[in-house]
PDB file of C-alpha atoms in Angstrom:
ATOM      1  CA  MET A   1     288.537  23.550 184.564  1.00  0.00           C
ATOM      2  CA  ILE A   2     285.916  25.234 182.373  1.00  0.00           C
ATOM      3  CA  LEU A   3     288.466  27.738 181.091  1.00  0.00           C
ATOM      4  CA  ARG A   4     290.785  24.888 180.088  1.00  0.00           C
ATOM      5  CA  PHE A   5     287.892  23.197 178.237  1.00  0.00           C
ATOM      6  CA  ILE A   6     287.048  26.419 176.392  1.00  0.00           C
ATOM      7  CA  ILE A   7     290.668  27.007 175.393  1.00  0.00           C
ATOM      8  CA  TRP A   8     291.072  23.438 174.115  1.00  0.00           C
ATOM      9  CA  SER A   9     287.773  23.716 172.241  1.00  0.00           C
ATOM     10  CA  VAL A  10     288.888  26.926 170.545  1.00  0.00           C
ATOM     11  CA  VAL A  11     292.258  25.403 169.635  1.00  0.00           C
ATOM     12  CA  LEU A  12     290.563  22.282 168.264  1.00  0.00           C
ATOM     13  CA  VAL A  13     288.076  24.304 166.220  1.00  0.00           C
ATOM     14  CA  MET A  14     290.864  26.465 164.790  1.00  0.00           C
ATOM     15  CA  ALA A  15     292.921  23.394 163.911  1.00  0.00           C
ATOM     16  CA  LEU A  16     289.949  21.772 162.178  1.00  0.00           C
ATOM     17  CA  ARG A  17     289.178  24.962 160.257  1.00  0.00           C
ATOM     18  CA  PHE A  18     292.807  25.164 159.136  1.00  0.00           C
ATOM     19  CA  VAL A  19     292.752  21.578 157.925  1.00  0.00           C
ATOM     20  CA  LEU A  20     289.402  21.901 156.176  1.00  0.00           C
ATOM     21  CA  ARG A  21     290.074  25.275 154.555  1.00  0.00           C
ATOM     22  CA  PHE A  22     293.745  24.962 153.575  1.00  0.00           C
ATOM     23  CA  VAL A  23     295.152  21.443 153.744  1.00  0.00           C
ATOM     24  CA  LEU A  24     292.316  19.515 152.069  1.00  0.00           C
ATOM     25  CA  PRO A  25     292.001  21.887 149.091  1.00  0.00           C
ATOM     26  CA  ILE A  26     295.754  21.733 148.552  1.00  0.00           C
ATOM     27  CA  LEU A  27     295.614  17.935 148.588  1.00  0.00           C
ATOM     28  CA  ASN A  28     292.703  17.964 146.127  1.00  0.00           C
ATOM     29  CA  ILE A  29     294.525  20.347 143.791  1.00  0.00           C
ATOM     30  CA  THR A  30     297.662  18.218 143.965  1.00  0.00           C
ATOM     31  CA  ARG A  31     295.717  15.066 143.174  1.00  0.00           C
ATOM     32  CA  ALA A  32     293.888  16.713 140.263  1.00  0.00           C
ATOM     33  CA  THR A  33     297.150  18.084 138.882  1.00  0.00           C
ATOM     34  CA  GLN A  34     298.822  14.682 139.036  1.00  0.00           C
ATOM     35  CA  ASN A  35     295.861  13.044 137.297  1.00  0.00           C
ATOM     36  CA  ARG A  36     295.879  15.664 134.544  1.00  0.00           C
ATOM     37  CA  LEU A  37     299.638  15.314 134.089  1.00  0.00           C
ATOM     38  CA  GLN A  38     299.336  11.540 133.753  1.00  0.00           C
ATOM     39  CA  GLN A  39     296.533  11.987 131.239  1.00  0.00           C
ATOM     40  CA  MET A  40     298.645  14.384 129.174  1.00  0.00           C
ATOM     41  CA  GLN A  41     301.623  12.013 129.281  1.00  0.00           C
ATOM     42  CA  LYS A  42     299.409   9.170 128.081  1.00  0.00           C
ATOM     43  CA  GLN A  43     298.162  11.334 125.216  1.00  0.00           C
ATOM     44  CA  MET A  44     301.733  12.168 124.222  1.00  0.00           C
ATOM     45  CA  ASP A  45     302.733   8.500 124.354  1.00  0.00           C
ATOM     46  CA  ASP A  46     299.773   7.589 122.144  1.00  0.00           C
ATOM     47  CA  MET A  47     300.657  10.335 119.673  1.00  0.00           C
ATOM     48  CA  ASN A  48     304.297   9.193 119.572  1.00  0.00           C
ATOM     49  CA  LYS A  49     303.263   5.578 118.968  1.00  0.00           C
ATOM     50  CA  GLN A  50     300.960   6.669 116.167  1.00  0.00           C
ATOM     51  CA  ALA A  51     303.719   8.757 114.580  1.00  0.00           C
ATOM     52  CA  GLN A  52     306.181   5.867 114.806  1.00  0.00           C
ATOM     53  CA  GLN A  53     303.697   3.485 113.198  1.00  0.00           C
ATOM     54  CA  THR A  54     303.057   5.953 110.382  1.00  0.00           C
ATOM     55  CA  GLN A  55     306.776   6.409 109.849  1.00  0.00           C
ATOM     56  CA  GLN A  56     307.380   2.650 109.803  1.00  0.00           C
ATOM     57  CA  ARG A  57     304.591   2.171 107.253  1.00  0.00           C
ATOM     58  CA  SER A  58     305.987   4.876 104.985  1.00  0.00           C
ATOM     59  CA  GLN A  59     309.473   3.361 105.237  1.00  0.00           C
ATOM     60  CA  ALA A  60     308.090  -0.071 104.384  1.00  0.00           C
ATOM     61  CA  ARG A  61     306.298   1.385 101.335  1.00  0.00           C
ATOM     62  CA  ALA A  62     309.464   3.189 100.266  1.00  0.00           C
ATOM     63  CA  ASN A  63     311.452  -0.045 100.514  1.00  0.00           C
ATOM     64  CA  VAL A  64     308.911  -1.879  98.369  1.00  0.00           C
ATOM     65  CA  LYS A  65     308.985   0.827  95.698  1.00  0.00           C
ATOM     66  CA  GLN A  66     312.774   0.762  95.522  1.00  0.00           C
ATOM     67  CA  SER A  67     312.981  -3.000  95.138  1.00  0.00           C
ATOM     68  CA  ASP A  68     310.301  -3.123  92.401  1.00  0.00           C
ATOM     69  CA  TYR A  69     312.318  -0.999  90.006  1.00  0.00           C
ATOM     70  CA  VAL A  70     314.623  -2.805  87.595  1.00  0.00           C
ATOM     71  CA  ASP A  71     317.365  -0.851  85.875  1.00  0.00           C
ATOM     72  CA  TYR A  72     317.052  -0.669  82.124  1.00  0.00           C
ATOM     73  CA  GLU A  73     319.831  -2.363  80.189  1.00  0.00           C
ATOM     74  CA  GLU A  74     320.040  -2.209  76.454  1.00  0.00           C
ATOM     75  CA  VAL A  75     320.319  -5.593  74.794  1.00  0.00           C
ATOM     76  CA  LYS A  76     322.485  -5.710  71.634  1.00  0.00           C
TER      77      LYS A  76
END
């Protein structure tokens, strides 16, 4: 009876040590990696939106400049 209790105690302690030393750190690393990846994706999305807005503004300015010019025609 006591031997069975000791064996189960040792098994339980080893299982807890395994979980605390290996499984939890892996879960924490995975969570941190996912958070960092999402943050980087958000940064890229923001940069792409900013680039698109800049491009649209420059295209709008180019369109205005083209329409303001009137071809010269000589009057006789």
